[in-house]
C-alpha positions as a Markdown table, in Angstrom:
| # | Residue | x | y | z |
|---|---|---|---|---|
| 1 | Met | 121.2 | 148.7 | 222.5 |
| 2 | Gly | 123.5 | 149.0 | 219.4 |
| 3 | Lys | 126.6 | 147.2 | 219.0 |
| 4 | Arg | 129.7 | 148.2 | 220.6 |
| 5 | His | 133.0 | 146.8 | 219.7 |
| 6 | Ala | 135.9 | 145.5 | 222.0 |
| 7 | Lys | 138.9 | 143.5 | 221.0 |
| 8 | Gly | 137.4 | 142.3 | 217.9 |
| 9 | Met | 134.3 | 141.4 | 219.5 |
| 10 | Asn | 130.4 | 142.8 | 218.7 |
| 11 | Val | 128.7 | 142.5 | 222.1 |
| 12 | Ile | 125.2 | 142.4 | 220.9 |
| 13 | Gly | 123.7 | 142.5 | 224.5 |
| 14 | Arg | 124.0 | 141.8 | 228.2 |
| 15 | Met | 121.5 | 140.2 | 230.4 |
| 16 | Pro | 122.4 | 141.6 | 233.4 |
| 17 | Gln | 119.9 | 139.1 | 235.6 |
| 18 | Ser | 120.7 | 136.0 | 233.9 |
| 19 | Gly | 124.2 | 136.9 | 234.2 |
| 20 | Val | 124.9 | 136.3 | 230.3 |
| 21 | Thr | 126.5 | 138.7 | 227.6 |
| 22 | Ile | 126.2 | 137.6 | 224.2 |
| 23 | Tyr | 128.5 | 138.6 | 221.6 |
| 24 | Glu | 129.5 | 137.9 | 218.0 |
| 25 | Arg | 133.2 | 136.8 | 217.1 |
| 26 | Gln | 134.2 | 136.3 | 213.5 |
| 27 | Gly | 130.6 | 135.5 | 212.6 |
| 28 | Gln | 130.0 | 133.1 | 215.4 |
| 29 | Val | 127.7 | 133.6 | 218.4 |
| 30 | Val | 129.2 | 133.4 | 221.7 |
| 31 | Val | 127.5 | 133.1 | 225.3 |
| 32 | Arg | 129.8 | 134.4 | 228.2 |
| 33 | Pro | 129.8 | 135.0 | 231.7 |
| 34 | Ala | 128.5 | 138.8 | 232.1 |
| 35 | Gln | 131.1 | 140.9 | 234.1 |
| 36 | Asn | 129.9 | 142.7 | 237.3 |
| 37 | Ser | 126.8 | 139.8 | 237.6 |
| 38 | Ser | 125.2 | 139.9 | 240.6 |
| 39 | Arg | 124.2 | 136.3 | 240.0 |
| 40 | Pro | 127.3 | 134.8 | 238.9 |
| 41 | His | 126.1 | 130.8 | 239.2 |
| 42 | Ser | 123.5 | 131.9 | 236.6 |
| 43 | Cys | 125.8 | 133.1 | 233.6 |
| 44 | Thr | 125.1 | 130.7 | 230.9 |
| 45 | Leu | 122.2 | 130.4 | 228.1 |
| 46 | Lys | 122.0 | 126.4 | 229.4 |
| 47 | Gln | 121.7 | 127.6 | 232.6 |
| 48 | Phe | 118.7 | 130.1 | 231.7 |
| 49 | Val | 116.9 | 126.9 | 229.7 |
| 50 | Gln | 117.3 | 125.0 | 232.5 |
| 51 | Arg | 115.7 | 127.0 | 234.9 |
| 52 | Gln | 112.6 | 128.0 | 232.4 |
| 53 | Arg | 112.3 | 124.0 | 232.2 |
| 54 | Met | 112.3 | 123.7 | 236.4 |
| 55 | Arg | 110.0 | 126.7 | 236.6 |
| 56 | His | 107.5 | 124.5 | 234.0 |
| 57 | Ser | 107.8 | 121.6 | 235.8 |
| 58 | Ile | 107.0 | 123.2 | 239.4 |
| 59 | Ala | 103.8 | 125.0 | 237.7 |
| 60 | Leu | 102.6 | 121.5 | 236.2 |
| 61 | Trp | 103.2 | 119.7 | 239.6 |
| 62 | Thr | 101.0 | 122.6 | 241.5 |
| 63 | Glu | 98.2 | 121.8 | 239.3 |
| 64 | Leu | 98.3 | 118.1 | 239.0 |
| 65 | Ser | 99.4 | 117.8 | 242.9 |
| 66 | Arg | 95.6 | 118.3 | 243.2 |
| 67 | Cys | 94.6 | 115.1 | 242.0 |
| 68 | Asp | 95.6 | 111.9 | 243.7 |
| 69 | Val | 98.9 | 110.5 | 242.4 |
| 70 | Met | 101.3 | 107.9 | 242.7 |
| 71 | Phe | 105.0 | 108.3 | 242.1 |
| 72 | Thr | 106.3 | 105.5 | 244.3 |
| 73 | Glu | 110.0 | 105.3 | 242.8 |
| 74 | His | 111.6 | 108.7 | 244.5 |
| 75 | Lys | 111.7 | 110.0 | 247.8 |
| 76 | Ser | 108.4 | 111.9 | 247.5 |
| 77 | Ala | 105.9 | 112.5 | 244.8 |
| 78 | Tyr | 107.0 | 115.5 | 243.7 |
| 79 | Ser | 110.8 | 114.2 | 243.3 |
| 80 | Gly | 109.4 | 111.7 | 241.0 |
| 81 | Phe | 107.2 | 114.1 | 239.1 |
| 82 | Val | 110.3 | 116.7 | 238.6 |
| 83 | Ala | 112.6 | 113.8 | 237.6 |
| 84 | Leu | 110.3 | 112.7 | 234.7 |
| 85 | Ala | 108.8 | 116.0 | 234.0 |
| 86 | Asn | 112.6 | 117.8 | 233.2 |
| 87 | Arg | 113.0 | 115.8 | 230.1 |
| 88 | Leu | 110.1 | 117.4 | 228.6 |
| 89 | Pro | 110.7 | 120.2 | 225.9 |
| 90 | Ala | 111.5 | 123.6 | 227.5 |
| 91 | Val | 108.6 | 126.4 | 227.1 |
| 92 | Phe | 109.7 | 130.2 | 227.5 |
| 93 | Val | 107.3 | 132.9 | 228.6 |
| 94 | Asp | 108.0 | 136.4 | 229.5 |
| 95 | Lys | 108.9 | 137.2 | 233.4 |
| 96 | Asp | 105.8 | 138.4 | 234.5 |
| 97 | Val | 103.6 | 135.4 | 232.7 |
| 98 | Ala | 106.2 | 132.7 | 234.3 |
| 99 | Asn | 105.5 | 134.4 | 237.4 |
| 100 | Arg | 102.0 | 133.3 | 237.1 |
| 101 | His | 102.7 | 129.8 | 237.1 |
| 102 | Ala | 101.6 | 129.4 | 233.4 |
| 103 | Ser | 101.8 | 125.9 | 232.4 |
| 104 | Phe | 101.6 | 124.2 | 228.7 |
| 105 | Leu | 99.8 | 120.7 | 227.8 |
| 106 | Met | 102.3 | 118.7 | 225.9 |
| 107 | Pro | 102.7 | 114.9 | 225.2 |
| 108 | Asp | 104.2 | 112.7 | 228.2 |
| 109 | Ile | 103.7 | 115.0 | 231.3 |
| 110 | Pro | 103.9 | 112.0 | 233.6 |
| 111 | Val | 100.9 | 111.3 | 235.8 |
| 112 | Ser | 102.2 | 108.2 | 237.9 |
| 113 | Glu | 105.5 | 106.3 | 237.9 |
| 114 | Gly | 105.6 | 102.9 | 239.7 |
| 115 | Lys | 106.6 | 99.1 | 239.5 |
| 116 | Leu | 104.0 | 97.9 | 237.0 |
| 117 | Leu | 104.6 | 97.9 | 233.3 |
| 118 | Thr | 103.9 | 101.0 | 231.4 |
| 119 | Val | 100.7 | 100.5 | 229.5 |
| 120 | Arg | 101.1 | 101.8 | 225.7 |
| 121 | Gln | 98.2 | 104.2 | 224.8 |
| 122 | His | 97.4 | 106.4 | 221.6 |
| 123 | Leu | 94.2 | 108.2 | 220.2 |
| 124 | Gly | 92.6 | 107.2 | 217.3 |
| 125 | Glu | 88.9 | 105.6 | 216.9 |
| 126 | Val | 86.7 | 102.9 | 217.0 |
| 127 | Asp | 83.9 | 102.3 | 214.5 |
| 128 | Gly | 84.3 | 106.0 | 213.5 |
| 129 | Asn | 84.4 | 107.7 | 217.3 |
| 130 | Ala | 87.4 | 109.5 | 218.7 |
| 131 | Ala | 89.0 | 107.0 | 221.3 |
| 132 | Leu | 91.5 | 106.4 | 223.9 |
| 133 | Ile | 92.9 | 103.1 | 223.0 |
| 134 | Ala | 95.5 | 101.1 | 225.8 |
| 135 | Ser | 97.4 | 98.1 | 224.9 |
| 136 | Met | 95.7 | 95.6 | 227.2 |
| 137 | Val | 92.6 | 93.1 | 227.3 |
| 138 | Lys | 90.4 | 92.9 | 230.3 |
| 139 | Asn | 92.6 | 90.0 | 231.7 |
| 140 | Asp | 95.2 | 92.3 | 232.3 |
| 141 | Val | 93.3 | 94.2 | 234.9 |
| 142 | Arg | 93.1 | 91.9 | 237.7 |
| 143 | Leu | 90.9 | 91.2 | 240.8 |
| 144 | Gly | 91.4 | 93.8 | 243.0 |
| 145 | Ala | 93.2 | 96.4 | 240.3 |
| 146 | Glu | 91.8 | 99.6 | 239.3 |
| 147 | Leu | 92.2 | 102.0 | 236.2 |
| 148 | Trp | 92.2 | 105.6 | 236.7 |
| 149 | Leu | 91.7 | 108.1 | 233.8 |
| 150 | Tyr | 93.8 | 111.5 | 234.2 |
| 151 | Thr | 92.7 | 114.2 | 232.1 |
| 152 | Ala | 94.6 | 117.1 | 231.5 |
| 153 | Glu | 92.9 | 120.4 | 230.0 |
| 154 | Gln | 94.8 | 123.6 | 228.2 |
| 155 | Arg | 93.5 | 126.4 | 229.4 |
| 156 | Val | 94.2 | 130.5 | 229.2 |
| 157 | Glu | 93.0 | 132.0 | 232.5 |
| 158 | Tyr | 93.1 | 136.0 | 232.5 |
| 159 | Asp | 95.8 | 135.7 | 229.6 |
| 160 | Val | 97.8 | 133.3 | 231.6 |
| 161 | Pro | 98.2 | 129.6 | 229.7 |
| 162 | Arg | 97.7 | 126.8 | 232.2 |
| 163 | Val | 97.1 | 122.8 | 232.5 |
| 164 | Asn | 94.4 | 121.9 | 234.8 |
| 165 | Phe | 94.3 | 118.2 | 235.7 |
| 166 | Asn | 91.6 | 115.7 | 237.1 |
| 167 | Ala | 91.3 | 111.9 | 237.8 |
| 168 | Arg | 88.7 | 109.3 | 238.3 |
| 169 | Lys | 88.5 | 105.9 | 238.4 |
| 170 | Val | 87.1 | 103.6 | 235.4 |
| 171 | Lys | 84.4 | 101.7 | 235.5 |
| 172 | Lys | 85.0 | 98.2 | 233.6 |
| 173 | Ser | 81.6 | 98.7 | 231.9 |
| 174 | Glu | 83.3 | 102.0 | 230.5 |
| 175 | Leu | 85.7 | 99.6 | 228.5 |
| 176 | Val | 85.4 | 98.4 | 225.0 |
| 177 | Ala | 87.4 | 95.6 | 223.6 |
| 178 | Thr | 88.9 | 96.0 | 220.4 |
| 179 | Asp | 91.8 | 94.4 | 218.2 |
| 180 | Gly | 94.2 | 97.5 | 219.4 |
| 181 | Gly | 93.3 | 96.8 | 223.1 |
| 182 | Leu | 90.7 | 98.1 | 225.6 |
| 183 | Ala | 89.4 | 101.4 | 224.3 |
| 184 | Leu | 87.3 | 104.3 | 226.3 |
| 185 | Val | 85.1 | 105.9 | 223.7 |
| 186 | Gly | 83.8 | 109.3 | 223.3 |
| 187 | Glu | 83.9 | 112.7 | 221.7 |
| 188 | Glu | 85.8 | 114.2 | 224.2 |
| 189 | Phe | 89.1 | 112.2 | 222.9 |
| 190 | Ala | 88.5 | 114.3 | 219.6 |
| 191 | Asp | 89.3 | 117.5 | 221.8 |
| 192 | His | 92.7 | 119.1 | 220.9 |
| 193 | Asn | 92.9 | 121.1 | 224.2 |
| 194 | Lys | 92.9 | 117.6 | 226.2 |
| 195 | Gly | 95.1 | 115.2 | 226.9 |
| 196 | Trp | 94.9 | 111.5 | 228.8 |
| 197 | Ala | 96.3 | 109.0 | 230.4 |
| 198 | Leu | 95.2 | 105.3 | 232.0 |
| 199 | Val | 96.9 | 104.3 | 234.7 |
| 200 | Leu | 96.9 | 101.1 | 236.1 |
| 201 | Val | 96.6 | 100.4 | 240.0 |
| 202 | Asp | 97.2 | 97.3 | 242.1 |
| 203 | Gly | 97.2 | 97.9 | 245.9 |
| 204 | Asp | 100.5 | 100.3 | 246.4 |
| 205 | Arg | 101.6 | 99.5 | 242.9 |
| 206 | Cys | 101.1 | 101.5 | 239.5 |
| 207 | Ser | 102.0 | 101.7 | 236.1 |
| 208 | Thr | 104.5 | 104.7 | 234.8 |
| 209 | Gln | 102.3 | 106.8 | 232.5 |
| 210 | Gly | 102.6 | 110.1 | 230.7 |
| 211 | Ile | 99.7 | 111.9 | 228.7 |
| 212 | Val | 99.0 | 111.5 | 225.3 |
| 213 | Thr | 97.7 | 114.4 | 223.5 |
| 214 | Gln | 97.0 | 115.8 | 220.2 |
| 215 | Cys | 97.3 | 119.7 | 221.4 |
| 216 | Thr | 100.2 | 121.8 | 219.7 |
| 217 | Phe | 99.9 | 125.0 | 221.6 |
| 218 | Tyr | 102.5 | 124.7 | 223.4 |
| 219 | Glu | 104.7 | 124.3 | 220.2 |
| 220 | Gln | 104.8 | 128.2 | 219.7 |
| 221 | Tyr | 106.5 | 128.7 | 223.2 |
| 222 | Thr | 109.6 | 126.5 | 222.3 |
| 223 | Ser | 110.9 | 128.4 | 219.4 |
| 224 | Gln | 113.9 | 130.6 | 219.3 |
| 225 | Glu | 112.0 | 133.4 | 219.2 |
| 226 | Ala | 110.3 | 132.7 | 222.5 |
| 227 | Leu | 113.7 | 131.9 | 224.1 |
| 228 | Leu | 114.8 | 135.5 | 222.8 |
| 229 | Ala | 111.9 | 136.9 | 224.4 |
| 230 | Ala | 111.9 | 135.3 | 227.5 |
| 231 | Ala | 115.8 | 136.0 | 227.9 |
| 232 | Lys | 115.0 | 139.9 | 227.4 |
| 233 | Ser | 112.2 | 140.1 | 229.8 |
| 234 | His | 114.0 | 138.9 | 232.6 |
| 235 | Ser | 117.0 | 141.8 | 232.0 |
| 236 | Asn | 116.5 | 145.6 | 233.2 |
| 237 | Arg | 118.1 | 146.7 | 229.8 |
| 238 | Lys | 116.6 | 147.3 | 226.3 |
| 239 | Met | 118.9 | 145.0 | 224.1 |
| 240 | Lys | 119.1 | 143.3 | 220.5 |
| 241 | Ile | 120.3 | 139.9 | 220.9 |
| 242 | Glu | 120.9 | 137.3 | 217.9 |
| 243 | Leu | 121.0 | 133.6 | 218.9 |
| 244 | Pro | 122.6 | 130.9 | 216.6 |
| 245 | Pro | 120.5 | 129.0 | 214.1 |
| 246 | Thr | 120.2 | 125.8 | 216.6 |
| 247 | Leu | 120.3 | 125.7 | 220.6 |
């Protein structure tokens, strides 16, 4: 769509399904509610971004909920997860991929929420071997308490990115004491398509933990270019949209 001129404005594009008109006035790009929009409550770029963030949170939960999870500080595990996951960066994919529940591995994906103190964790090395290191000692795992390892893996299935999760109880014999804390050591912790979180569980209480990962695959879907492509895919019309330098 070429630019149209009206009352000193250069109309760059309309997105009827998102309720947005984008135009340029005096060198500034402005987002306004689209006229005659069938979705009057979905009329700003900010709302579009938030919908994409919520869509991604739901896609992540669909996969994570296949595991045993604890989010004890909200009315439901789902509401607890979403409250934390909505703080993650927004990712943008076209409408078809979004409708197929695309999800992305990134740091801090929540896997638990509870009253126990968060255990600081990072990826590193122990004697030259890849490891997940937690800032705790064996005495921190009290009698009756357990450590659970949550693993997230980025896959692409039928051209759709998707994160798969699994969880397992950690045997104390697997833990290695280091100067930085307890560690799980193995080649898998060098895999940049995976992420992990150790969750401390003591009865009906648990620590609040998020995934640590070196995966950067998701970053290409957080750019303005990805936002532009996603916005276009939600419209029925061809258009040229220019976005401000920063969101």
